[in-house]
PDB file of C-alpha atoms in Angstrom:
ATOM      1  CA  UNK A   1       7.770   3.606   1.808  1.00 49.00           C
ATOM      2  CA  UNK A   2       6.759   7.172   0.348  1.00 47.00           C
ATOM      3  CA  UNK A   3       5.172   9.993   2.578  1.00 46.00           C
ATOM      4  CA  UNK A   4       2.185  11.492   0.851  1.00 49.00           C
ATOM      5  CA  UNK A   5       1.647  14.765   2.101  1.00 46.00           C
ATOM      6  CA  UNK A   6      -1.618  17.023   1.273  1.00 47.00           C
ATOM      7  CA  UNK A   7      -2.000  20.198   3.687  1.00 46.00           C
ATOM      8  CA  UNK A   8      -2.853  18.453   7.370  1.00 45.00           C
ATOM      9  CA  UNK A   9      -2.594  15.065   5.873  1.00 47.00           C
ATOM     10  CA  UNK A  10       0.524  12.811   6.531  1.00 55.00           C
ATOM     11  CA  UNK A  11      -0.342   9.528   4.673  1.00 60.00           C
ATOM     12  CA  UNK A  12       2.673   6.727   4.794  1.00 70.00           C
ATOM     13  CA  UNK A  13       2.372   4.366   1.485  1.00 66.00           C
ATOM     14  CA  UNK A  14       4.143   0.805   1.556  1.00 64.00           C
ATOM     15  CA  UNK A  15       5.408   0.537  -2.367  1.00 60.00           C
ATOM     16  CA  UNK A  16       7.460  -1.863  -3.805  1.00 61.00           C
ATOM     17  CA  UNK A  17       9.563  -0.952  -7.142  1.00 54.00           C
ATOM     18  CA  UNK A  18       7.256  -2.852  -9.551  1.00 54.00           C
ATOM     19  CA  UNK A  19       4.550  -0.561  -8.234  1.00 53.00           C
ATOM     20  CA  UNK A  20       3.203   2.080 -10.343  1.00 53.00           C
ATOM     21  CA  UNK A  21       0.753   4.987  -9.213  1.00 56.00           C
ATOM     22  CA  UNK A  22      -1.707   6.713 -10.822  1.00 53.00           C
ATOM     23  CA  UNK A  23      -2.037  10.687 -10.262  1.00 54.00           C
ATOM     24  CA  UNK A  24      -4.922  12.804  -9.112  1.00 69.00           C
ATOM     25  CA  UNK A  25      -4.581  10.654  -5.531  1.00 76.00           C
ATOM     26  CA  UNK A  26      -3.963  13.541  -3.793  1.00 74.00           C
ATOM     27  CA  UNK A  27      -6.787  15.945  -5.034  1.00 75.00           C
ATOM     28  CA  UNK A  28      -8.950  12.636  -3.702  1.00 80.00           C
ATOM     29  CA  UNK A  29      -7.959  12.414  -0.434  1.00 79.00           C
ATOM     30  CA  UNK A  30      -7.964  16.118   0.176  1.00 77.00           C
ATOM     31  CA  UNK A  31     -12.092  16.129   0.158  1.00 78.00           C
ATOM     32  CA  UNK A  32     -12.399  12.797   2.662  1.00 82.00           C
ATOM     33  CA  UNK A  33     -12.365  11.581   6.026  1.00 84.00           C
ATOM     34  CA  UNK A  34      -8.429  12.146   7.110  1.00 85.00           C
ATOM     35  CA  UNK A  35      -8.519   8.829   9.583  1.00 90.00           C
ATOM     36  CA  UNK A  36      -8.731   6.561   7.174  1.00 92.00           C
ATOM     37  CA  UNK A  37      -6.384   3.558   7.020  1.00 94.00           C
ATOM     38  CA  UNK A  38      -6.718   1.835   3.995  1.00 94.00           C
ATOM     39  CA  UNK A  39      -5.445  -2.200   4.059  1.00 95.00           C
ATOM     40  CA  UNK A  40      -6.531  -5.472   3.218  1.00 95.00           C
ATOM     41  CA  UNK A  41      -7.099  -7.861   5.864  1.00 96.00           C
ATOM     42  CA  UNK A  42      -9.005 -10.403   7.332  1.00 96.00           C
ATOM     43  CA  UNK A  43      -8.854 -12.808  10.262  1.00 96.00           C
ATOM     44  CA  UNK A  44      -9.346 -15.788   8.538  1.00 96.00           C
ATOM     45  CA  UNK A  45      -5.618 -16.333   8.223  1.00 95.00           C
ATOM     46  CA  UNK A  46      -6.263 -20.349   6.898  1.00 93.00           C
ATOM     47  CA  UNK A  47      -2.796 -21.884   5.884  1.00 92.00           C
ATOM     48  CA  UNK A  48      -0.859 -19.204   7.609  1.00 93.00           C
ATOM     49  CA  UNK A  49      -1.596 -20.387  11.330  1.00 94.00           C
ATOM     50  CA  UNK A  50       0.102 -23.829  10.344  1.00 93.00           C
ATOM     51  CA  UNK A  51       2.717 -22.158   7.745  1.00 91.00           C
ATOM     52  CA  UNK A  52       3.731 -19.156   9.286  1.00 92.00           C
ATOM     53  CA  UNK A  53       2.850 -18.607  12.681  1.00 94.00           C
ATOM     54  CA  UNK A  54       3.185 -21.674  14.399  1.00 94.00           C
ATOM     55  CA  UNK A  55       6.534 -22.730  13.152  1.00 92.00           C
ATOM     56  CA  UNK A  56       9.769 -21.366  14.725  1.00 91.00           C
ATOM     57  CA  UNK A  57      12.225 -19.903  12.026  1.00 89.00           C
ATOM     58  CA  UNK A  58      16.078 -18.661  12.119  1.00 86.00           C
ATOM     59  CA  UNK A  59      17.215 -16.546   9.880  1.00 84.00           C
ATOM     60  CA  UNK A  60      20.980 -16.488   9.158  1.00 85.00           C
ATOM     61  CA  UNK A  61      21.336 -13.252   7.881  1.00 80.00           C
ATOM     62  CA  UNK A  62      20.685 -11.985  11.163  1.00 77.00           C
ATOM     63  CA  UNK A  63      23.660 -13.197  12.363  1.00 82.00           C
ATOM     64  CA  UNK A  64      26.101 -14.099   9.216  1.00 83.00           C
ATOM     65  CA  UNK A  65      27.768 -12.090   6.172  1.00 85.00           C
ATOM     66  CA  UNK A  66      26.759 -14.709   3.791  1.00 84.00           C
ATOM     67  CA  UNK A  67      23.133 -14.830   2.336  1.00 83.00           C
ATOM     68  CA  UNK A  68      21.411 -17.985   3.435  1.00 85.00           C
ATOM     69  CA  UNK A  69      17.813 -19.160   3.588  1.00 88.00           C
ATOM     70  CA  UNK A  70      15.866 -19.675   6.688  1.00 88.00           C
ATOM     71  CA  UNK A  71      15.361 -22.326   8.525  1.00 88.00           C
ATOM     72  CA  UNK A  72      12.714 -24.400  10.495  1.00 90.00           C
ATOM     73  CA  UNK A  73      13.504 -25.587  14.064  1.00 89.00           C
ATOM     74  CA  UNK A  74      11.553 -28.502  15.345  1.00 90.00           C
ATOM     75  CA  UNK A  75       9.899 -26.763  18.037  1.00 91.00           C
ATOM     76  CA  UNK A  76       6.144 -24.954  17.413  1.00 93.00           C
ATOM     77  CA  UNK A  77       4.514 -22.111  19.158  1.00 94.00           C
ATOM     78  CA  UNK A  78       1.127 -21.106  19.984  1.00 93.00           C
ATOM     79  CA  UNK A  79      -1.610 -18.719  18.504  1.00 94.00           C
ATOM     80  CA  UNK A  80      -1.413 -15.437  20.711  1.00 95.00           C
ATOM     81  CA  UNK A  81      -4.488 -15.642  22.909  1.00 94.00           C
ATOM     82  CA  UNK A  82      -3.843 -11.818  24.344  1.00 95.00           C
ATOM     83  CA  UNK A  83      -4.573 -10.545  20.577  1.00 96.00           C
ATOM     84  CA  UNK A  84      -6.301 -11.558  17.277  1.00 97.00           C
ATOM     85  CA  UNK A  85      -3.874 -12.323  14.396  1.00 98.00           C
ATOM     86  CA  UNK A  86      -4.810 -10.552  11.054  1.00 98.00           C
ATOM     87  CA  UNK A  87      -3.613 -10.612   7.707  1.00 96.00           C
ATOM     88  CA  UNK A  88      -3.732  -9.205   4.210  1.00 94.00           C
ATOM     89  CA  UNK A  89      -1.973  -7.105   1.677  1.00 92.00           C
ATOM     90  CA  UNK A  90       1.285  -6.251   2.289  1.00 91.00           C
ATOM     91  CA  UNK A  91       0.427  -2.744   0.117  1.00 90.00           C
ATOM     92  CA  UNK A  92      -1.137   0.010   2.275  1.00 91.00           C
ATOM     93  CA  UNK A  93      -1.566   3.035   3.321  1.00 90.00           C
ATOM     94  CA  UNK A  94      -1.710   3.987   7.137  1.00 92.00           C
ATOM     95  CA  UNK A  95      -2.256   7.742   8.444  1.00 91.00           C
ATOM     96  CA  UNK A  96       0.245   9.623   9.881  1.00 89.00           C
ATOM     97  CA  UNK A  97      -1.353   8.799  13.381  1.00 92.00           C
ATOM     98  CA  UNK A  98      -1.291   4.906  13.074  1.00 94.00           C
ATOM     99  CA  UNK A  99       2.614   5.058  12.367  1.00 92.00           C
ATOM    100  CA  UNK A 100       3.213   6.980  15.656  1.00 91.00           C
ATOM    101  CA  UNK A 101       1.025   5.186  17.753  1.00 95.00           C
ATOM    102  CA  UNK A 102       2.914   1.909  15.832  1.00 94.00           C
ATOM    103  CA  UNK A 103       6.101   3.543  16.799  1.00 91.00           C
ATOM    104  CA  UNK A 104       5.067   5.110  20.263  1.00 90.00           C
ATOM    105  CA  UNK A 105       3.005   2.304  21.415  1.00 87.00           C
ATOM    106  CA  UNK A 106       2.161   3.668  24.733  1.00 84.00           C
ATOM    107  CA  UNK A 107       0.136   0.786  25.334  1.00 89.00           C
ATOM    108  CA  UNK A 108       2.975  -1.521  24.385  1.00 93.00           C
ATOM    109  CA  UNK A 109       0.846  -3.080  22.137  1.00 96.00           C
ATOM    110  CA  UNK A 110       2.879  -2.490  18.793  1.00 96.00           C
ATOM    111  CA  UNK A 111       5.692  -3.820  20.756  1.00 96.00           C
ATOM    112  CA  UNK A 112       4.490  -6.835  21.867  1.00 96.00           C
ATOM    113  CA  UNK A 113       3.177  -8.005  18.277  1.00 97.00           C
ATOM    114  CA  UNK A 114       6.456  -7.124  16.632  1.00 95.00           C
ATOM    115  CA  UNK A 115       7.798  -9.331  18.746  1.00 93.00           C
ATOM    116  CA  UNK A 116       5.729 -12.467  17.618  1.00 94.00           C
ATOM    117  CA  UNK A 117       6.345 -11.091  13.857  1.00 93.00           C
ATOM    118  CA  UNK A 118      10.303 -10.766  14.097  1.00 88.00           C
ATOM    119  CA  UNK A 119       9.669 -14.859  13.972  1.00 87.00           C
ATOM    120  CA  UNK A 120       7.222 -14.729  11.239  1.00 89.00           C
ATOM    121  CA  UNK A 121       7.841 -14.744   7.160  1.00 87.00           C
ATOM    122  CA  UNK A 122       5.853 -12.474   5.120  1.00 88.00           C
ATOM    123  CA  UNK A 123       5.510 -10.525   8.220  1.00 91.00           C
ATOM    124  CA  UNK A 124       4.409  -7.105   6.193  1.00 91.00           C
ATOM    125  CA  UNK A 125       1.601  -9.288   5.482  1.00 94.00           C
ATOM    126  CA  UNK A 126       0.483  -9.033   9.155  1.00 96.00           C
ATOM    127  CA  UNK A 127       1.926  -6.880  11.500  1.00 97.00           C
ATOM    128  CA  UNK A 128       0.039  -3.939  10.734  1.00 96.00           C
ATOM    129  CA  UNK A 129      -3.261  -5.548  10.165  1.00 98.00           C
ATOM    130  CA  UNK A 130      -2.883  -6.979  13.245  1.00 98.00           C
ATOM    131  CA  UNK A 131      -1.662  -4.014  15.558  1.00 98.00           C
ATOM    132  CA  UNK A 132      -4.679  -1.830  13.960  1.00 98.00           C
ATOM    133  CA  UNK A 133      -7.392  -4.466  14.312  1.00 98.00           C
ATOM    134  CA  UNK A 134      -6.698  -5.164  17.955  1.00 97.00           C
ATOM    135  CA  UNK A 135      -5.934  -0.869  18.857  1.00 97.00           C
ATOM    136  CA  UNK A 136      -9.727   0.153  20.152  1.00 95.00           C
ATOM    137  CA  UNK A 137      -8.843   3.707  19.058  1.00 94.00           C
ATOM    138  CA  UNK A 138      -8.046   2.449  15.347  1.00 96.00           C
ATOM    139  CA  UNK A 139     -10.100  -0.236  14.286  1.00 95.00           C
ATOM    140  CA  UNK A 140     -12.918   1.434  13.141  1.00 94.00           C
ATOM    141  CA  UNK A 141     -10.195   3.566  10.683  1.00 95.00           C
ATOM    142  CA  UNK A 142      -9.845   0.982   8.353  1.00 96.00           C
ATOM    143  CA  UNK A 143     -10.881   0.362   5.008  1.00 95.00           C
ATOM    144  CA  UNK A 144     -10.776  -2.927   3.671  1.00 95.00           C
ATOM    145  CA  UNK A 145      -8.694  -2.714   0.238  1.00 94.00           C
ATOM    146  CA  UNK A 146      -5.160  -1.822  -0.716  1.00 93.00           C
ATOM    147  CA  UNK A 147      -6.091   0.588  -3.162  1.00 91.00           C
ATOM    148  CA  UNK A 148      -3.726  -1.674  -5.952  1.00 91.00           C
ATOM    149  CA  UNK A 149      -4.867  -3.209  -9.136  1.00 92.00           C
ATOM    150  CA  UNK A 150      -3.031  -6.623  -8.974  1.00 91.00           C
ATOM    151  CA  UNK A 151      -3.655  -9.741 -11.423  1.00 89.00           C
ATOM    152  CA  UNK A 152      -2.993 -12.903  -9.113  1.00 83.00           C
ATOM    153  CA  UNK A 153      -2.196 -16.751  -9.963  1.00 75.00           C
ATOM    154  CA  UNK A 154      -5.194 -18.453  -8.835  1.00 72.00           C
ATOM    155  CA  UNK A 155      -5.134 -20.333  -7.162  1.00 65.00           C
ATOM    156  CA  UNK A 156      -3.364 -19.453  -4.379  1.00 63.00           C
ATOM    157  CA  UNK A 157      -2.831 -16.315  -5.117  1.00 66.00           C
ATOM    158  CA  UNK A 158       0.917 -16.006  -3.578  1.00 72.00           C
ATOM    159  CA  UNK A 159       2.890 -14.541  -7.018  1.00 80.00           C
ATOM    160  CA  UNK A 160       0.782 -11.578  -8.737  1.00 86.00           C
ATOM    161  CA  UNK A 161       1.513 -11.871 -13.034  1.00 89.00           C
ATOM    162  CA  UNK A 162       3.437  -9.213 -14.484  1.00 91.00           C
ATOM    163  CA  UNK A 163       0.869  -6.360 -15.948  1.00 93.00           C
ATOM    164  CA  UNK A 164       1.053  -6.256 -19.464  1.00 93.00           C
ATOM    165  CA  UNK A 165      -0.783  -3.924 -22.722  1.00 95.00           C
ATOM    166  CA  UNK A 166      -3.562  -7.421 -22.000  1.00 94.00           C
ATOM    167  CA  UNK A 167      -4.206  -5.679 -18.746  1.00 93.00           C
ATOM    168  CA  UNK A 168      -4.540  -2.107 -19.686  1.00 93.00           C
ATOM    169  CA  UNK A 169      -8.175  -2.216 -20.152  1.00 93.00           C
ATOM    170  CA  UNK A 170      -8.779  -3.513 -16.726  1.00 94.00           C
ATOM    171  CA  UNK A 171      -6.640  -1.511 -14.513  1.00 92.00           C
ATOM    172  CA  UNK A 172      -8.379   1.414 -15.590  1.00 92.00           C
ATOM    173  CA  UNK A 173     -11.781   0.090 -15.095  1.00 93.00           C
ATOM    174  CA  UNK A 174     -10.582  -0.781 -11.376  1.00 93.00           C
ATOM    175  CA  UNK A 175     -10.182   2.769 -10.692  1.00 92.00           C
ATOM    176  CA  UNK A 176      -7.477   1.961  -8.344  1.00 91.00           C
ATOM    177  CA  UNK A 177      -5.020   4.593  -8.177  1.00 87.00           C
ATOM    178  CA  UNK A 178      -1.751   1.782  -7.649  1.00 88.00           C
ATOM    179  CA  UNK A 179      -1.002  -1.003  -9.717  1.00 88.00           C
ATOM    180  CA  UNK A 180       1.267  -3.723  -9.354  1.00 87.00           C
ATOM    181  CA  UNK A 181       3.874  -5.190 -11.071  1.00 87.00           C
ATOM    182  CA  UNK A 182       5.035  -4.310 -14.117  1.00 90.00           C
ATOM    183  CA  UNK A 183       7.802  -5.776 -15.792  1.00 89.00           C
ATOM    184  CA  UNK A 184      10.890  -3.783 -16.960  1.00 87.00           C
ATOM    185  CA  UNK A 185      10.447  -1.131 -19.801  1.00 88.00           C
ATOM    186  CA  UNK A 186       7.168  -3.417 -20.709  1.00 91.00           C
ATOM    187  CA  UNK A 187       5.534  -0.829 -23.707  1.00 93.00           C
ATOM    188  CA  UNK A 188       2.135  -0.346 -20.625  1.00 92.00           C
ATOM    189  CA  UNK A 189       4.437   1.795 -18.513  1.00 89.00           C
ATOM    190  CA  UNK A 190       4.685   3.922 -22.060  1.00 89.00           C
ATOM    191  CA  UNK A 191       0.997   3.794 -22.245  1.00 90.00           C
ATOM    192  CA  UNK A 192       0.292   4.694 -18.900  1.00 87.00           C
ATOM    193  CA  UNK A 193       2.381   7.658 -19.362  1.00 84.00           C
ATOM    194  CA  UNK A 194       1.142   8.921 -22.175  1.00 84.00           C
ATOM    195  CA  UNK A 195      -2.250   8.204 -22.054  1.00 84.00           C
ATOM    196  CA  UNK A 196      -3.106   8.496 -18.257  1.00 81.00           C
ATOM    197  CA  UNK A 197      -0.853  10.588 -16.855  1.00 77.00           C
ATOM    198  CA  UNK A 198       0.276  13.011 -20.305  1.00 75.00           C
ATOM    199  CA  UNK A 199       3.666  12.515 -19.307  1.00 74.00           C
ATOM    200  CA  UNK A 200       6.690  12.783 -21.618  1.00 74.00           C
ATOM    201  CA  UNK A 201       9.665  10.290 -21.383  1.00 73.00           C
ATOM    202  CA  UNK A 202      12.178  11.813 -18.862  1.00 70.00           C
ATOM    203  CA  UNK A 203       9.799  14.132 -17.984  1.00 70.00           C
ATOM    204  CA  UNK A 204       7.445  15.175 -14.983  1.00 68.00           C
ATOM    205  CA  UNK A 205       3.963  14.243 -14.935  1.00 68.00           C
ATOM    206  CA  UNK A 206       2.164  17.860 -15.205  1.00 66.00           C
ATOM    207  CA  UNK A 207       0.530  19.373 -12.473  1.00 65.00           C
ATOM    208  CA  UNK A 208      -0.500  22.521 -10.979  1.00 62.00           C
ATOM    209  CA  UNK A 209       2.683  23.136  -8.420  1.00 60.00           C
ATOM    210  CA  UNK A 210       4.679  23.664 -11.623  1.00 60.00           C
ATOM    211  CA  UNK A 211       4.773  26.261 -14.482  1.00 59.00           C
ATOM    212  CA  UNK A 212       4.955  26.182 -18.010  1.00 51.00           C
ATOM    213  CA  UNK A 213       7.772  24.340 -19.267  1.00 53.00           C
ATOM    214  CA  UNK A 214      10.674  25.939 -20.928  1.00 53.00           C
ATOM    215  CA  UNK A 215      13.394  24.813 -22.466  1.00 53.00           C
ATOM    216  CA  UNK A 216      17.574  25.739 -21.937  1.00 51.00           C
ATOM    217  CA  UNK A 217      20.345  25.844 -24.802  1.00 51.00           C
ATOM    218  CA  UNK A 218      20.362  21.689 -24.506  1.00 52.00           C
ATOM    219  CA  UNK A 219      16.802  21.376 -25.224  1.00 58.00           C
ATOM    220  CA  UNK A 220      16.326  18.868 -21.436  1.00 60.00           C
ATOM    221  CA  UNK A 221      12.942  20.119 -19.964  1.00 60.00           C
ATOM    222  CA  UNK A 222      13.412  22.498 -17.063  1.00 63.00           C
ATOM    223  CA  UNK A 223      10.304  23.156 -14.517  1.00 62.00           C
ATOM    224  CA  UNK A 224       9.730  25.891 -12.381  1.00 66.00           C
ATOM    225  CA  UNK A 225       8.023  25.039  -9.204  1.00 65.00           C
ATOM    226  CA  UNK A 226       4.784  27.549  -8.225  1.00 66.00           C
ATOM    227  CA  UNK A 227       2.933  25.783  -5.303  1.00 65.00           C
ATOM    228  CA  UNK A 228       3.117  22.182  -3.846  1.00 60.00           C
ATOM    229  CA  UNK A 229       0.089  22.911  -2.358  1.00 66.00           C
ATOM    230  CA  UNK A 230      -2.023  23.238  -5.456  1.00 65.00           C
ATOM    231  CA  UNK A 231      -4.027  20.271  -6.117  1.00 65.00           C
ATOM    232  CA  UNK A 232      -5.733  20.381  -9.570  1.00 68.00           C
ATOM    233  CA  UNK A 233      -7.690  17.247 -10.857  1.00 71.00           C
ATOM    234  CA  UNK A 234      -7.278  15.130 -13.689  1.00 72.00           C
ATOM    235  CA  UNK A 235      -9.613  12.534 -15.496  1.00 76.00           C
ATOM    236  CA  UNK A 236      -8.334  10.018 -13.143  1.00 80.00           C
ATOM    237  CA  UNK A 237      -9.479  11.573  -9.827  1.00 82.00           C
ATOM    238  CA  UNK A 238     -13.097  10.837 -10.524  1.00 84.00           C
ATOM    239  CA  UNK A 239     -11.946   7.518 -10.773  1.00 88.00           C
ATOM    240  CA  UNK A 240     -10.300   7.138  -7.230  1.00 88.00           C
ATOM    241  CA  UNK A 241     -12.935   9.185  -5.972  1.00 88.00           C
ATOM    242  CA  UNK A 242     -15.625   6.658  -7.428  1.00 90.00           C
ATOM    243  CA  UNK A 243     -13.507   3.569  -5.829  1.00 92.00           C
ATOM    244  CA  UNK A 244     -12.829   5.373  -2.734  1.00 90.00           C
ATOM    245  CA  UNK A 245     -16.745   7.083  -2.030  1.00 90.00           C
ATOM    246  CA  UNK A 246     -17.532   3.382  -3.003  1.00 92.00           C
ATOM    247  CA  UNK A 247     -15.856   1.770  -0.840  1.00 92.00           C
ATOM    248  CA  UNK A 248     -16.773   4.076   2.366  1.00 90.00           C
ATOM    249  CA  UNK A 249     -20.643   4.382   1.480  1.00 88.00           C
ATOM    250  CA  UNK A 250     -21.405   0.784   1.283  1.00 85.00           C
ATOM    251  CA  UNK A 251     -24.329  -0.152   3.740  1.00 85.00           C
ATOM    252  CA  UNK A 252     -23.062  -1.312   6.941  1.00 82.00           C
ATOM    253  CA  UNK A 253     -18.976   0.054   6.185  1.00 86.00           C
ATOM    254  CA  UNK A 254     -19.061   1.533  10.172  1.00 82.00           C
ATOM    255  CA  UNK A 255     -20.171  -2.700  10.839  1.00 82.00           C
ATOM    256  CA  UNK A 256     -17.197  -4.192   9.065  1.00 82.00           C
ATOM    257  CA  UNK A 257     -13.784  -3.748  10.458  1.00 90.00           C
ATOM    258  CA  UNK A 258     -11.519  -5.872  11.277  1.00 94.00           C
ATOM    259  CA  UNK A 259     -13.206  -8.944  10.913  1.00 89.00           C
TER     260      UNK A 259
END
């Protein structure tokens, strides 16, 4: 998890390690709506109500010091009928006011569907879409998409490919300002760097909260900071502003949540 933070905005990311973000996300987000809760999901959760919810799991390692598997019991349980079960990406990226209502839960709500997901695999793939879509006073925050570039096996679209130099062309055309995965030292993440974000190897991707470079008796980079708070675009924010705008200006956007 990484906390994004532009002045007034606490935005909470869920990353993995083979993620890789593009800059210019926070100059974006500084010049839109600040309720916005951007994840994939849907209700139609198909397979999953047979796979994953219904069955009953234990998981060793809750218990044990050796790694194990889980396993299934015999025993099935029902579909909640006091909430709607969502699903979706397991990459989002919730406002700072989701996560304490998800942690405060003065309605009990968040409670009472972490419950049903401690007994539920993949459940980062669910418990948020579901707490969100079924919170009156967040639904209408979300935005469908995960803001990620991600090539899937299809179908069924369970193990996203490694990103290779194949993919380069695409990714940018996405304008998504995440992209996921990458393989280990794979020559795009020297690409990326270069091209997108002018970055040199070991280096910091420039930006406005830092001054010029200069360099000590050992010839390593050093950077002085100036202001965190100074946003200043690059080529890539019209890009996430283009995918973002797009996706909040599309007839009928305030019609389609959660659904």
């Amino acid at each position: 998890m990484i906390f994004l933070f532009v002045p007034y905005i606490l935005l909470f990311l869920l990353l993995d390690l083979s993620s890789f973000c593009f800059t210019d996300l926070l100059y974006t987000l500084s010049s839109l709506p600040r309720d916005l809760n951007f994840l994939e999901h849907t209700s139609d959760i198909g397979w999953k109500e047979y796979h994953r919810a219904k069955p009953l799991i234990i998981d060793p390692g809750l218990y044990s010091l050796q790694k194990a598997d889980v396993f299934w019991v015999s025993e099935k349980r029902s579909v909640p009928s006091a909430y709607k079960l969502f699903t979706g990406s397991a990459w989002m990226m919730l406002t700072h006011q989701f996560i304490e209502y998800s942690i405060w839960g003065w309605d009990n709500l968040p409670r009472t569907v972490l419950m049903y997901y401690a007994n539920f695999l993949s459940s980062p793939e669910g418990y948020f879409h579901t707490v969100i879509c079924n919170a009156p006073e967040f639904r209408n925050t979300t935005v469908n998409h995960d803001l990620h570039f991600i090539s899937w096996d299809n179908p069924p679209k369970q193990h996203p490919h490694f990103l290779t130099l194949e993919d380069y062309s695409r990714m940018i055309s996405s304008n998504a300002p995440f992209a996921r995965k990458f393989g280990r030292d794979d020559p795009v993440l020297d690409k990326i760097d270069k091209e997108l974000l002018g970055r040199d190897p070991d280096g910091f991707v420039p930006s406005a909260w830092q001054d010029t470079l200069k360099m000590n008796t050992s010839d390593d980079p050093q950077y002085t900071i100036k202001d965190v708070n100074e946003l200043k675009p690059g080529p890539g924010a019209e890009r996430v502003k283009a995918l973002i705008t797009g996706l909040i200006s599309v007839d009928g956007f305030k019609d389609k949540h959660c659904i």
